[in-house]
Structure formats: C-alpha cells, structure tokens
CSV table of C-alpha atoms and ligand atoms in Angstrom, one decimal:
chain,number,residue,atom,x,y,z
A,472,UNK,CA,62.4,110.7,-4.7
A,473,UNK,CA,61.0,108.9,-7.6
A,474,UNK,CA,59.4,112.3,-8.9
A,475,UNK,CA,63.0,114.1,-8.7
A,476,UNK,CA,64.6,110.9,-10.4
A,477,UNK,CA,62.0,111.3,-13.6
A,478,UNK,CA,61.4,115.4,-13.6
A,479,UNK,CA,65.1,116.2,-12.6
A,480,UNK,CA,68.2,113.5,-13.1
A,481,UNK,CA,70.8,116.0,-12.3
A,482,UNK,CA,69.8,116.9,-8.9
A,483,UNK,CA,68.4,113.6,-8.0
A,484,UNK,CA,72.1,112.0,-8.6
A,485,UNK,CA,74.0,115.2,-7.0
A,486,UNK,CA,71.4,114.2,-4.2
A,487,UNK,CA,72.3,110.2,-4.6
A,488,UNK,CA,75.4,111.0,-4.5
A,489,UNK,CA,75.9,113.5,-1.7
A,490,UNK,CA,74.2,110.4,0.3
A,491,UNK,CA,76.6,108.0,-0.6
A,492,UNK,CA,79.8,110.4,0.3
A,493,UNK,CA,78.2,111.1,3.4
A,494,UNK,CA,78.1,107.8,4.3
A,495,UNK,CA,81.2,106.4,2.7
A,496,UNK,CA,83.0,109.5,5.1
A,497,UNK,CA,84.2,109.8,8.5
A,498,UNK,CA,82.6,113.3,8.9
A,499,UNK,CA,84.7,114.6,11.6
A,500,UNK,CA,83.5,118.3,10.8
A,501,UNK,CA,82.6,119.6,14.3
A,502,UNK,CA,79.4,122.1,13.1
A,503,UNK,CA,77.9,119.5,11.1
A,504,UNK,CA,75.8,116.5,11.8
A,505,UNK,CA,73.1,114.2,10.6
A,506,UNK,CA,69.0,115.5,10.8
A,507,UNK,CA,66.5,112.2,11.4
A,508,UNK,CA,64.7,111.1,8.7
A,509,UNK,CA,61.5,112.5,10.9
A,510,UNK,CA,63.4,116.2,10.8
A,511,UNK,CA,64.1,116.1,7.1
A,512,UNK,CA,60.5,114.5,6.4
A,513,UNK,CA,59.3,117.9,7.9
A,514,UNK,CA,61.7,119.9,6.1
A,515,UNK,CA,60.4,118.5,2.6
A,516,UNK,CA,57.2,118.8,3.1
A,517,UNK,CA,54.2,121.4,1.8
A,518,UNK,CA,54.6,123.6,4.8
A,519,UNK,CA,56.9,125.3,2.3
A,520,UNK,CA,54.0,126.7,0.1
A,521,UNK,CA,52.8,129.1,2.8
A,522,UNK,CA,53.7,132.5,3.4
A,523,UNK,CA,53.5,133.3,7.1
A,524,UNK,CA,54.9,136.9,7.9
A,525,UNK,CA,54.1,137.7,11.3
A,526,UNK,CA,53.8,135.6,13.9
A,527,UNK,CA,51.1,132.7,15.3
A,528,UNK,CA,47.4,134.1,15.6
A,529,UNK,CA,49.4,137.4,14.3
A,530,UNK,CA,50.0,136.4,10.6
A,531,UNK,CA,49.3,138.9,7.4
A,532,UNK,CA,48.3,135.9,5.2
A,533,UNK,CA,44.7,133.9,5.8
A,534,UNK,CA,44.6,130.2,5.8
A,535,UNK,CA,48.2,129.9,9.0
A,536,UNK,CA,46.0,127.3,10.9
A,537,UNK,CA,48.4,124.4,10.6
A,538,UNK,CA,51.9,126.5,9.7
A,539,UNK,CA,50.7,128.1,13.4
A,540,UNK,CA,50.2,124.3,15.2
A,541,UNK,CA,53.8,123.9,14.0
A,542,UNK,CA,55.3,126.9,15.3
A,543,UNK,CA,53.4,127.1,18.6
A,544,UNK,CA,54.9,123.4,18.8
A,545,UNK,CA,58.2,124.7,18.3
A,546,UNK,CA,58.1,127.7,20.6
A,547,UNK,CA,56.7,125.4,23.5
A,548,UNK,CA,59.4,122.7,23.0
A,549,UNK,CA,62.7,125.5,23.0
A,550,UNK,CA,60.9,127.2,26.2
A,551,UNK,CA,60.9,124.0,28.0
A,552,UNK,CA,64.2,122.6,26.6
A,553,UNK,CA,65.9,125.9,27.2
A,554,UNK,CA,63.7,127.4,30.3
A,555,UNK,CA,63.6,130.5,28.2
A,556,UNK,CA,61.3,133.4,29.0
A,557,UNK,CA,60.9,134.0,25.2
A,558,UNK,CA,61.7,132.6,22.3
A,559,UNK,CA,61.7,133.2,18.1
A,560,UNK,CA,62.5,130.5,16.0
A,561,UNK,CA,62.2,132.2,12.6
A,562,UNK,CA,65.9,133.4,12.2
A,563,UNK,CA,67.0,131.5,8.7
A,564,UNK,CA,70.3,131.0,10.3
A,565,UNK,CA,72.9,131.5,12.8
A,566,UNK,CA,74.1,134.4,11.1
A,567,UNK,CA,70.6,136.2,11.1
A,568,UNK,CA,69.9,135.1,14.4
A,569,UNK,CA,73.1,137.1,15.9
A,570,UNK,CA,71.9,140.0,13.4
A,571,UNK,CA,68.6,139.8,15.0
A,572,UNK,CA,69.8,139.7,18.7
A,573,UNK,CA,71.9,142.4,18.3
A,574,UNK,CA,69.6,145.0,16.7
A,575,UNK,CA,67.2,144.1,18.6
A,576,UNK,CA,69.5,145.9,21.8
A,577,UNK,CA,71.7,148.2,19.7
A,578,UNK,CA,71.6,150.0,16.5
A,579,UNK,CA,74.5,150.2,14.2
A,580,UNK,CA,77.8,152.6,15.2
A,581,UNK,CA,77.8,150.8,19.0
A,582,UNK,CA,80.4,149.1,20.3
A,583,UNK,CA,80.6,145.1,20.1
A,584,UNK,CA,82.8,143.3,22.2
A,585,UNK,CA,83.0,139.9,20.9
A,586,UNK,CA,85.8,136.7,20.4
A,587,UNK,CA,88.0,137.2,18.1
A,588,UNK,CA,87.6,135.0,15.4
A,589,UNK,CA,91.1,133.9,15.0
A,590,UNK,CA,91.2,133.0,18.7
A,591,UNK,CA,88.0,130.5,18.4
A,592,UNK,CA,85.3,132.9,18.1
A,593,UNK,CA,83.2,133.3,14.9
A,594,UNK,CA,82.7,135.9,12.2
A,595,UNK,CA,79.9,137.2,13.3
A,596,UNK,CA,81.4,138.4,16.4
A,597,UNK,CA,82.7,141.5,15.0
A,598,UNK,CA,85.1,140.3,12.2
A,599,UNK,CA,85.8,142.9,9.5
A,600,UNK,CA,84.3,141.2,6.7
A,601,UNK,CA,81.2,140.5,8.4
A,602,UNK,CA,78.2,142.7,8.9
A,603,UNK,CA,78.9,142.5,13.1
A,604,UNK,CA,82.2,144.4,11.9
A,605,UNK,CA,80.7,146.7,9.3
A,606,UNK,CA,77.8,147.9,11.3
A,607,UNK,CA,79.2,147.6,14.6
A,608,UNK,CA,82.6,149.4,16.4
A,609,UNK,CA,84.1,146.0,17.2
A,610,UNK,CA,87.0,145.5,20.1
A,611,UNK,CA,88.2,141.6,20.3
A,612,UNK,CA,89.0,139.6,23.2
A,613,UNK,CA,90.8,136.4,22.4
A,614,UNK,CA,92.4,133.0,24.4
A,615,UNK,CA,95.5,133.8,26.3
A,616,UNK,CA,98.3,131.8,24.7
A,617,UNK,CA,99.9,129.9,27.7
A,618,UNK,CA,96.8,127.7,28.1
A,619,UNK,CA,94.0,128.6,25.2
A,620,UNK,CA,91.7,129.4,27.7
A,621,UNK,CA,89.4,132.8,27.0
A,622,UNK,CA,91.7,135.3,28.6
A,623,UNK,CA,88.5,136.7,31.2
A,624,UNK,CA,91.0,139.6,32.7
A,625,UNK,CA,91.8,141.0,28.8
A,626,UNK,CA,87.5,140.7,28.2
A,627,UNK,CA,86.7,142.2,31.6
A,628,UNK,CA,89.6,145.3,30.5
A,629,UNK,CA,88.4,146.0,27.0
A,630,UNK,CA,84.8,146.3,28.4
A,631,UNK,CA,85.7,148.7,31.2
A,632,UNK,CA,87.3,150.9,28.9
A,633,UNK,CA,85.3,150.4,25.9
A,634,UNK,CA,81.8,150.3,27.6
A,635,UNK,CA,80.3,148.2,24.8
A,636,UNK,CA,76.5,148.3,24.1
A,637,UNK,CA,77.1,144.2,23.6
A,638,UNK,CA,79.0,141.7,24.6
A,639,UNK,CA,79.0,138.6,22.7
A,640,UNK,CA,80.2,135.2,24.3
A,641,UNK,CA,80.3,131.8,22.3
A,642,UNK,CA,82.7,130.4,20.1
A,643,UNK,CA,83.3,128.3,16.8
A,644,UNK,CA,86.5,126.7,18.0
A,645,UNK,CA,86.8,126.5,21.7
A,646,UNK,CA,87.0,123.4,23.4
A,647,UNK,CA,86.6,124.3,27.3
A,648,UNK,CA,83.6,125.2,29.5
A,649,UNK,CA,82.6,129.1,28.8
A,650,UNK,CA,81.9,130.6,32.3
A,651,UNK,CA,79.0,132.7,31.5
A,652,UNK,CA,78.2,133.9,35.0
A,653,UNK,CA,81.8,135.8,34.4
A,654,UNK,CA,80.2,137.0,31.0
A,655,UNK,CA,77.5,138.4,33.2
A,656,UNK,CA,78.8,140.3,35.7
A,657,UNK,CA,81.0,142.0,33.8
A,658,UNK,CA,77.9,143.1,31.3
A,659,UNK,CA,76.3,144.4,34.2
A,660,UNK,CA,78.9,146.2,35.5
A,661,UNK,CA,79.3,148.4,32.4
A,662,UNK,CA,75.7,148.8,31.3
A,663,UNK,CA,76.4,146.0,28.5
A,664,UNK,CA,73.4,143.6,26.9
A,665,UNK,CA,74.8,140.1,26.6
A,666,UNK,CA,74.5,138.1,23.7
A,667,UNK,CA,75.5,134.2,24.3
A,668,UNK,CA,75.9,132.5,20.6
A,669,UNK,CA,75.8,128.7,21.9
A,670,UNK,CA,75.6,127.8,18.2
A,671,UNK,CA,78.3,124.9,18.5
A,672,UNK,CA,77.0,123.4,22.2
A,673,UNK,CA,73.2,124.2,21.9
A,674,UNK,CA,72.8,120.0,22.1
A,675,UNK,CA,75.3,120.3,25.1
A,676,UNK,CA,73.5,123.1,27.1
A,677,UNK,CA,70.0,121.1,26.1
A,678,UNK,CA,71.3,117.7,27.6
A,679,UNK,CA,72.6,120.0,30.7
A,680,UNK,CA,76.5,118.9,30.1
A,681,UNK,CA,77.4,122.6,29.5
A,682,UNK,CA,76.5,125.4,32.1
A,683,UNK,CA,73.4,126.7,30.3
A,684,UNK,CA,73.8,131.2,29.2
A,685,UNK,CA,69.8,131.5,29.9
A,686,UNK,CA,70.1,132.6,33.3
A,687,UNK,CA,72.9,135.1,32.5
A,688,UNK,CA,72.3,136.3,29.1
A,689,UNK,CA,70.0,139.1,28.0
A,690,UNK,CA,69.8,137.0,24.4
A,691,UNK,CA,70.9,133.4,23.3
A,692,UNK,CA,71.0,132.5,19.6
A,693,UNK,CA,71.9,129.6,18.4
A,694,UNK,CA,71.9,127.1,14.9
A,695,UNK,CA,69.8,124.0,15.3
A,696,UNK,CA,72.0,121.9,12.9
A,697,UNK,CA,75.1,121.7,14.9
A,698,UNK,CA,75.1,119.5,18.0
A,699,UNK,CA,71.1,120.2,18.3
A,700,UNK,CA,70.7,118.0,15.4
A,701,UNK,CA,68.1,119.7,13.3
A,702,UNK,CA,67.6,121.5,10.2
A,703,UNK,CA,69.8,124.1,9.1
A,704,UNK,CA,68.3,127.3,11.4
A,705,UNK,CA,68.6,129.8,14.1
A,706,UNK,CA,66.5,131.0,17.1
A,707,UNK,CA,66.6,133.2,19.2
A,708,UNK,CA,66.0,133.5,23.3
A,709,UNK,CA,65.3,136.3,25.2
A,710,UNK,CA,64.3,137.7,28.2
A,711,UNK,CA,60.5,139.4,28.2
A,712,UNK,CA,62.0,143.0,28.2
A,713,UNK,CA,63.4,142.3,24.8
A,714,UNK,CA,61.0,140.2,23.6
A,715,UNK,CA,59.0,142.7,21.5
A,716,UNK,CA,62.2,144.5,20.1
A,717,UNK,CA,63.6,140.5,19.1
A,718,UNK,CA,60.4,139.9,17.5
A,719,UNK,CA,60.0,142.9,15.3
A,720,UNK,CA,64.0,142.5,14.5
A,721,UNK,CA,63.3,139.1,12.9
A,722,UNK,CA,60.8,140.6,10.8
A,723,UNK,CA,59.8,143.3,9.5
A,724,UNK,CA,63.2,144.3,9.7
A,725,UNK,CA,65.4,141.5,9.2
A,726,UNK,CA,63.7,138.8,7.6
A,727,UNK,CA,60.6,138.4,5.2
A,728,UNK,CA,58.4,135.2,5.2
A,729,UNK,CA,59.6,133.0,7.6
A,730,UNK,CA,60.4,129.3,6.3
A,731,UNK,CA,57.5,127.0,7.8
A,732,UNK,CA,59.0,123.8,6.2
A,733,UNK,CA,62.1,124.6,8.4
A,734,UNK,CA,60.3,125.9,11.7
A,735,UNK,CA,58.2,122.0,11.0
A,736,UNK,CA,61.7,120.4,11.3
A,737,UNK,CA,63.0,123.0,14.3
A,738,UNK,CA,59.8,121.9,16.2
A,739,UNK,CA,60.3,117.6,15.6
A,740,UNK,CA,64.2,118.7,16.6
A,741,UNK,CA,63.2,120.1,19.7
A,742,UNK,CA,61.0,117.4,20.4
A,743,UNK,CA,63.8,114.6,19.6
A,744,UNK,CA,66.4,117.1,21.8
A,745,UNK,CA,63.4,116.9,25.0
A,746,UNK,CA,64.3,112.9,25.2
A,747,UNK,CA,66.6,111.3,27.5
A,748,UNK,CA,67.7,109.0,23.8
A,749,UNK,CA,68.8,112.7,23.3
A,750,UNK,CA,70.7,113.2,26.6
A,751,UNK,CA,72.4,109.7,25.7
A,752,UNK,CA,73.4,111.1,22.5
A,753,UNK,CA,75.2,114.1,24.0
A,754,UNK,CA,77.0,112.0,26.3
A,755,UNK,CA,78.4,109.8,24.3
A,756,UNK,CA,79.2,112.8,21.9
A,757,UNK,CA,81.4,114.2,24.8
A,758,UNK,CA,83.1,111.0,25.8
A,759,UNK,CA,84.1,110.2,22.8
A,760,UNK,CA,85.7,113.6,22.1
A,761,UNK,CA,87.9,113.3,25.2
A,762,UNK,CA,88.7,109.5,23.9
A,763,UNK,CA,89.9,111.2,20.7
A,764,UNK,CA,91.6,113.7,22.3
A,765,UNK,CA,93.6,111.1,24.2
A,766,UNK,CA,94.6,109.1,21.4
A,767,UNK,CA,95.6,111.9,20.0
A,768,UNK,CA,97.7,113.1,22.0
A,769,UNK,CA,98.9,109.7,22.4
A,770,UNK,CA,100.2,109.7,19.1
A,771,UNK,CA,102.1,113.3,19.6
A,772,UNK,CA,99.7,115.8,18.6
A,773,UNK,CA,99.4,119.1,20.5
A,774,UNK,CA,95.9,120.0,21.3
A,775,UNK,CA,94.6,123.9,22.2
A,776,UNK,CA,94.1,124.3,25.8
A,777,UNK,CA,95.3,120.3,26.1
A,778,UNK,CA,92.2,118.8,25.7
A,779,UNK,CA,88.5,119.1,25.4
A,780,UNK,CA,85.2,119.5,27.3
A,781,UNK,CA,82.8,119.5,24.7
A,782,UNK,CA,82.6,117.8,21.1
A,783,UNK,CA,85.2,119.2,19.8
A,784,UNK,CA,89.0,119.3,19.8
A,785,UNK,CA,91.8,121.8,18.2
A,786,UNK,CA,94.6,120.1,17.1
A,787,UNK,CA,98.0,122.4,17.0
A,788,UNK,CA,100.0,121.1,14.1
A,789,UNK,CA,103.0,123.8,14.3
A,790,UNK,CA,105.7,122.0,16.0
A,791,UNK,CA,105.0,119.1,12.9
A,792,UNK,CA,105.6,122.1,10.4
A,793,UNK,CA,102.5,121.0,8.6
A,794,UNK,CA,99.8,123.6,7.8
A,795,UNK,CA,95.8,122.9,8.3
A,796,UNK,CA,95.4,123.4,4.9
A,797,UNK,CA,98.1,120.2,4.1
A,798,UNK,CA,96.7,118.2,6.5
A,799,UNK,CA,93.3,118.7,5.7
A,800,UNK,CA,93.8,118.0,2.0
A,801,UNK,CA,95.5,114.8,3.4
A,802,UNK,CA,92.6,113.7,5.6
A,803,UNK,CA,90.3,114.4,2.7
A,804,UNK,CA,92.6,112.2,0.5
A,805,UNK,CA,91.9,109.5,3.3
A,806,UNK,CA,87.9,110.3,3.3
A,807,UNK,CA,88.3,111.9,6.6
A,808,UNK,CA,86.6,115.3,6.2
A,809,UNK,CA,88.1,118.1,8.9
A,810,UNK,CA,88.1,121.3,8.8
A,811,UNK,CA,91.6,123.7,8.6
A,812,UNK,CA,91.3,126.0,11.8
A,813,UNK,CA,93.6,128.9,12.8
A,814,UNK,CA,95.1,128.0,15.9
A,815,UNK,CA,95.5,130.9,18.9
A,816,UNK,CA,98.4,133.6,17.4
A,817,UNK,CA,98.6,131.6,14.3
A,818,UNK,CA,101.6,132.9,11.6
A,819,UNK,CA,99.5,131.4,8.8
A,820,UNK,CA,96.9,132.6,6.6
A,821,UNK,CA,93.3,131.9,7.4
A,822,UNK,CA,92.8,130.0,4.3
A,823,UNK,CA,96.4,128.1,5.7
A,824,UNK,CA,96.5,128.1,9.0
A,825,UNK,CA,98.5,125.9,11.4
A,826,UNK,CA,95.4,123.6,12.9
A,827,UNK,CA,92.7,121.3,12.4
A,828,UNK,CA,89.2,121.3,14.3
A,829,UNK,CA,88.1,117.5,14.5
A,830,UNK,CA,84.4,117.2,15.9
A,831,UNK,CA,82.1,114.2,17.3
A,832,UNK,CA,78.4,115.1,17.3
A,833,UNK,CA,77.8,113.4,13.5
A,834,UNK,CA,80.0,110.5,13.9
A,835,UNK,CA,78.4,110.1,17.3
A,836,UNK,CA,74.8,109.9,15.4
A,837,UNK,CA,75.8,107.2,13.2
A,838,UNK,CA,76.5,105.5,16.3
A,839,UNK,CA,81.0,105.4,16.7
A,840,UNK,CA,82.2,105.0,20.0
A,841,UNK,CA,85.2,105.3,22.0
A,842,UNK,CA,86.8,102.5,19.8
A,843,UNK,CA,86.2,103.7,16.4
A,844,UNK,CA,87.8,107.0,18.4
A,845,UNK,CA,90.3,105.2,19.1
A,846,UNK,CA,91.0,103.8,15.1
A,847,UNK,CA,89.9,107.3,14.0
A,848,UNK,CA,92.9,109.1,15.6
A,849,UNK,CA,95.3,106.4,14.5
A,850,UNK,CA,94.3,107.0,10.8
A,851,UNK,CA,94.8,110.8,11.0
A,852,UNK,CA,98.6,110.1,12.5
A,853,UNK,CA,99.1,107.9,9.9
A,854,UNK,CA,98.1,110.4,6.8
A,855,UNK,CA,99.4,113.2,8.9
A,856,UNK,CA,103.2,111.7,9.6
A,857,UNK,CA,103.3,111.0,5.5
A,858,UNK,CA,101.0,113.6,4.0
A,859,UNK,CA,101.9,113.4,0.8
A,860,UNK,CA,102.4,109.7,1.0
A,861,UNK,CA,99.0,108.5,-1.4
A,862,UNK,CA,99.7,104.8,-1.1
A,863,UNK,CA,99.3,106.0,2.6
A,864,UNK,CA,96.5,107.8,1.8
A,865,UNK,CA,94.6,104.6,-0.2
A,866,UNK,CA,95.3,102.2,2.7
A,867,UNK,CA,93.8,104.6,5.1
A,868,UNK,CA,91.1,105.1,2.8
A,869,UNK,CA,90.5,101.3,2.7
A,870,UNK,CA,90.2,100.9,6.4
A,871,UNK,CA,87.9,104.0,6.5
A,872,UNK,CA,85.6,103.1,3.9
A,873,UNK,CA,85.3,99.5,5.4
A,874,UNK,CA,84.2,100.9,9.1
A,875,UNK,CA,81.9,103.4,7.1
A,876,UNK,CA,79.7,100.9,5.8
A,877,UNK,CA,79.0,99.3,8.9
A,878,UNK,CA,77.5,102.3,10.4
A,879,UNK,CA,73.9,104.1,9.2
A,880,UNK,CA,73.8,107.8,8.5
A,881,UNK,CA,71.7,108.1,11.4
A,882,UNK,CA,71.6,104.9,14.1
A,883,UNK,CA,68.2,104.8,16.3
A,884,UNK,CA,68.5,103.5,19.5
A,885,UNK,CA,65.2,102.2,20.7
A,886,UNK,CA,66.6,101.0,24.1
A,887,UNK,CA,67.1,104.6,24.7
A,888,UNK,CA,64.4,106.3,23.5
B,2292,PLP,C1,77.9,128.2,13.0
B,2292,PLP,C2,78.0,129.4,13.8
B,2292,PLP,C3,77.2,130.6,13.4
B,2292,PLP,C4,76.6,130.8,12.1
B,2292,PLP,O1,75.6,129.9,11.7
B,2292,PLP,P1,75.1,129.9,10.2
B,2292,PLP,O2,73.9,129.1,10.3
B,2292,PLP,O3,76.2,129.2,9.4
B,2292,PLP,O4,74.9,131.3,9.8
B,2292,PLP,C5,77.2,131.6,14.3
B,2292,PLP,N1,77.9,131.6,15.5
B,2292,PLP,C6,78.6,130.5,15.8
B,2292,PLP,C7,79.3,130.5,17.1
B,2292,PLP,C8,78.7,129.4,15.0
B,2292,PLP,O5,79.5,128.4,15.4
C-alpha cells in the first residue's frame, strides 16, 4: 500500500477510506460481504499481467504454466464443493455468467421463463432493460401475494403454454427454500433447459443448508462474492452435454481474456468455502437471520413470506406508510447500510419502493451473533418509527459506531478452522 500512498494519494485515501466506512458500518446489504485478506492477496497480485484466452493446457498465449495451476485449482475445488460434472470459472460476473448459460442452450428470439424481478427475482431474468429481456422473449412468474412464496402453479402454467427454451430459477430477494426438483420436472416436461442462478445462496448450497440445483439443473451460475465470500465473479456449472457449448460461450463469444488475478482469488475462495470453519460460517449466517427476523417482527414489522430461511429477510414497510427509499436514507443516516427493495405487487416506484432487504452473510464474517441481531433490529425500529428524527438518527449512530469498532472486517476463527 505504501507504493499507492507515494505514486497515487487519491486512490490510496478513497481506498483508506472505503476501509474505514466499511468498518465503522453495520453492512446489512444482503449481496455483499467481506473477501479474506488470503482472497484479496490473490486478487492483487501479478496473475493480472497475463493474458490467458482459452482454457488450461488450451491457452493462445505461451508462458500459462502458473495462471493454469491456479485455474485447474479452482475448477477441482467448485467440482468437489458443488459435485458438478463441469465447471467454468471465467465468467467476470454474475451477469455474464447467466449470459453465458443461456447462449450456451438458446440463441436469441427464444422464450425465457424467469422470476420476475419485482417479485424477488433479478434483472437478468428477463427484465426489459436487461440483455435477458432484449435478446430473449421473456414471460415472468412471480410470488403469490397471500404468502410471498413462488407461486409454482402460475410457473408450471406459463411454461405449458409458453414452452420456453429456459427456465430460470433463483432469486435476488427471496427468503424461503426454492424447491428445485419442482423447477425440474416441469423443465422436462416441456422440453425446457434449466438455468438455476444460486447467486445469493451459493455459500448456503456449499455448506448443504439449502437443497443444492446440481442434480436438477441443466446449468448453475452463480457470483462468488455474495454468501460464497470471494472475489467479485461468476462461474458456471454444467452438465457434460453442455459443457463444450458453456465453454465456447464464455469465450470466444462472450468474454475475451479471462481475469487470472480473479480466478487466483475464486480458487483460495473455494478452498476457504471446502472447510467445515466455512460450514460454521453459514450456520451462524442463517441463525442469525431468523434472530433478526424475530426481533423484527417483535418490534411490528411485516416481513415477506413471514420470515426467513436463508440470510436474508424482506421487510414490508406499507402498513407504516414509509417508503424503502425513506427508510433506507434513514438507516444510512444511522450508518446502517440496506438496501430499498420492491416488495411483491408493490405501488411504488422501483427507485421508491415500499421495502427493505436486510442481509447477514457480512455482518456474520465480522463475527455478530444473535445478540448484536438482536441490538441491530432495535436500532432500525428506532430510526424507522422517527425517520426524519436526526437527533434520533445521531444516537443511533453512536451506539452503532461503538459495536463497530469492536468487531474486525473479517474475524478468523481458528477453533473452527
Ligand atoms: C447478484 C446477482 C446477479 C448478478 O451478479 P453481478 O456480479 O452483479 O453481475 C445475478 N443473479 C442473481 C440472482 C443475483 O443475485
């Protein structure tokens, strides 16, 4: 860092600084979470000099020895965490990794089924603005309102009548157990390739506390910065029919020179995600979203679906008449970062919305438990009953920033590990 501090002052403080927010926060943002200093030593390191195109032993630039022990590495380690038949970690993100899965089973003008994203699914899942709904014919399936749970019997209609080339399952803001198997069945019923985007419970599915897709999927993508805990990234796992199509998606046609710095860091992530300190982690990430969900609701708050099965809970603010966009503002005021989240059949616009999505992975890493849960949800009634309230705000803020200190960015736990 001492280089960047000399050669560079702006970025090295925009750096210090990021740090220091990140650690004087209570990062409740359920996609985001806190790398080891082992994954972000791989990311900056000189594996980001070479150009790689192609893949190990079949590269179109000499002198891939060591850029190929690190993907090999990271290939083996997603095949055994996952029990993949096949697997590409080049996908730069998420986003390209979806790209990548579907192409690699459809070509543009078929019809995507996928989540809509104003029921909990994400963008790339056929949205309008996003290349899934440019490219693709998109029908959406959404959450049935009665109980927020995926309404199965309006996905299972839509694909008898639309006979979709894909279906997508996987979601951005759902908080329940996605059955899979259903996703399955009903794909091979109507000739459909199923794409499973575990981007949000990737960590989950790893430590076996969510039904793994592999078994019923024809492709899996998924980040490795969410719950997995790893650089920002995708990957991609598929069955050996498509493994040749994924592959030659990803690049040529996709992607150019695959980042080796962040294939490095996907590798140590899969290795950290192999270890029952790992499995620990996830556990504790799910127990103390259903101890914030209880307080929650405790202190009045309607939660999507009433509660939560994974890391993450939707909080329904419409019978407080207070928007997500308020209330995150508020929270933010009280160095409590959420994000604003459209809540099933929401009135409001997407940049308003009626709900909040509070997460646990990150706060999880820095080592909260069910207590600091406990305090957490407490502080958000507080800002939220007064939200324009600042003295409010800068006595929540106080509290906060005096729990924050006591916790690292990233807590090891060598009884664990
Ligand atoms: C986050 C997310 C993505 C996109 O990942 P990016 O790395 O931001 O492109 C795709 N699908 C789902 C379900 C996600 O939650």
């Amino acid at each position: 860092m001492s280089e960047l501090r000399d050669r560079d002052p702006v970025i090295f403080d925009a750096i210090a600084s990021e740090r220091r927010r990140q650690l004087a926060t209570l990062e409740l943002i359920a996609s985001e979470n806190f790398a080891s200093d082992a994954v972000l030593e791989a990311l900056g390191s000189v594996m980001n000099n070479k150009y790689a195109e192609g893949l190990p032993r079949k590269r179109y630039y000499g002198g891939c020895e060591f850029v190929d022990v690190a993907e090999d590495a990271a290939l083996e380690r997603v095949g055994r965490l996952f029990g993949a038949e096949h697997a590409n970690v080049q996908a730069h993100s998420g986003a390209t990794a979806n790209m990548a899965a579907y192409f690699a089973v459809a070509d543009a003008g078929a019809t995507l089924l996928g989540m809509s994203l104003a029921h909990g699914g994400h963008l790339t899942h056929g949205h309008a603005v996003s290349f899934s709904g440019r490219l693709f014919k998109a029908v959406q399936y959404g959450v049935r309102s009665e109980d927020g749970r995926i309404d199965y019997e309006q996905m299972e209609a839509l694909a008898r009548e639309h006979r979709p080339r894909i279906i997508v399952a996987g979601a951005s803001a759902y908080p329940r157990v996605i059955d899979f198997e259903r996703f399955g069945r009903i794909a091979r019923e109507v000739g459909a390739a199923l794409v499973v985007d575990m981007a949000h419970i990737a960590g989950l599915v790893a430590a076996g506390l969510h039904p793994s897709p592999v078994p019923h999927a024809d492709l899996v993508t998924s980040t490795t910065h969410k719950t997995l805990r790893g650089p920002r990234g995708g990957f991609v796992l598929c069955r050996k029919a498509h493994a040749e199509k994924l592959d030659k998606t990803v690049f040529p046609m996709l992607q150019g020179g695959p980042l080796m710095h962040a294939i490095a860091a996907k590798a140590v992530c899969f290795g950290e995600a192999l270890t029952d300190g790992f499995r620990a982690y996830q556990g504790r990430v799910v127990d103390n979203a259903r101890a914030l969900a209880a307080s929650l609701e405790q202190h009045g708050f309607d939660l999507v679906s009433g509660g939560t099965d994974n890391h993450l809970v939707l909080v329904d603010l419409t019978r407080r008449s207070l928007t997500g966009k308020v209330a995150e503002e508020a929270l933010h005021r009280a160095r409590i970062p959420v994000n604003k989240n459209a809540v099933p059949n929401d009135p409001q616009k997407p940049w308003v919305t009626s709900g909040i999505r509070v997460g646990t992975p990150a706060l999880t890493t820095r080592g909260f438990g069910v207590e600091e849960m406990r305090l957490i949800a407490g502080w958000i009634a507080r800002v939220l009953d007064r939200p324009d309230d600042t003295d409010t705000a800068r006595a929540v803020e106080r509290e906060v920033s005096e729990v924050a200190s006591k916790f690292p960015l990233f807590a090891w736990e060598p009884a664990l590990r």
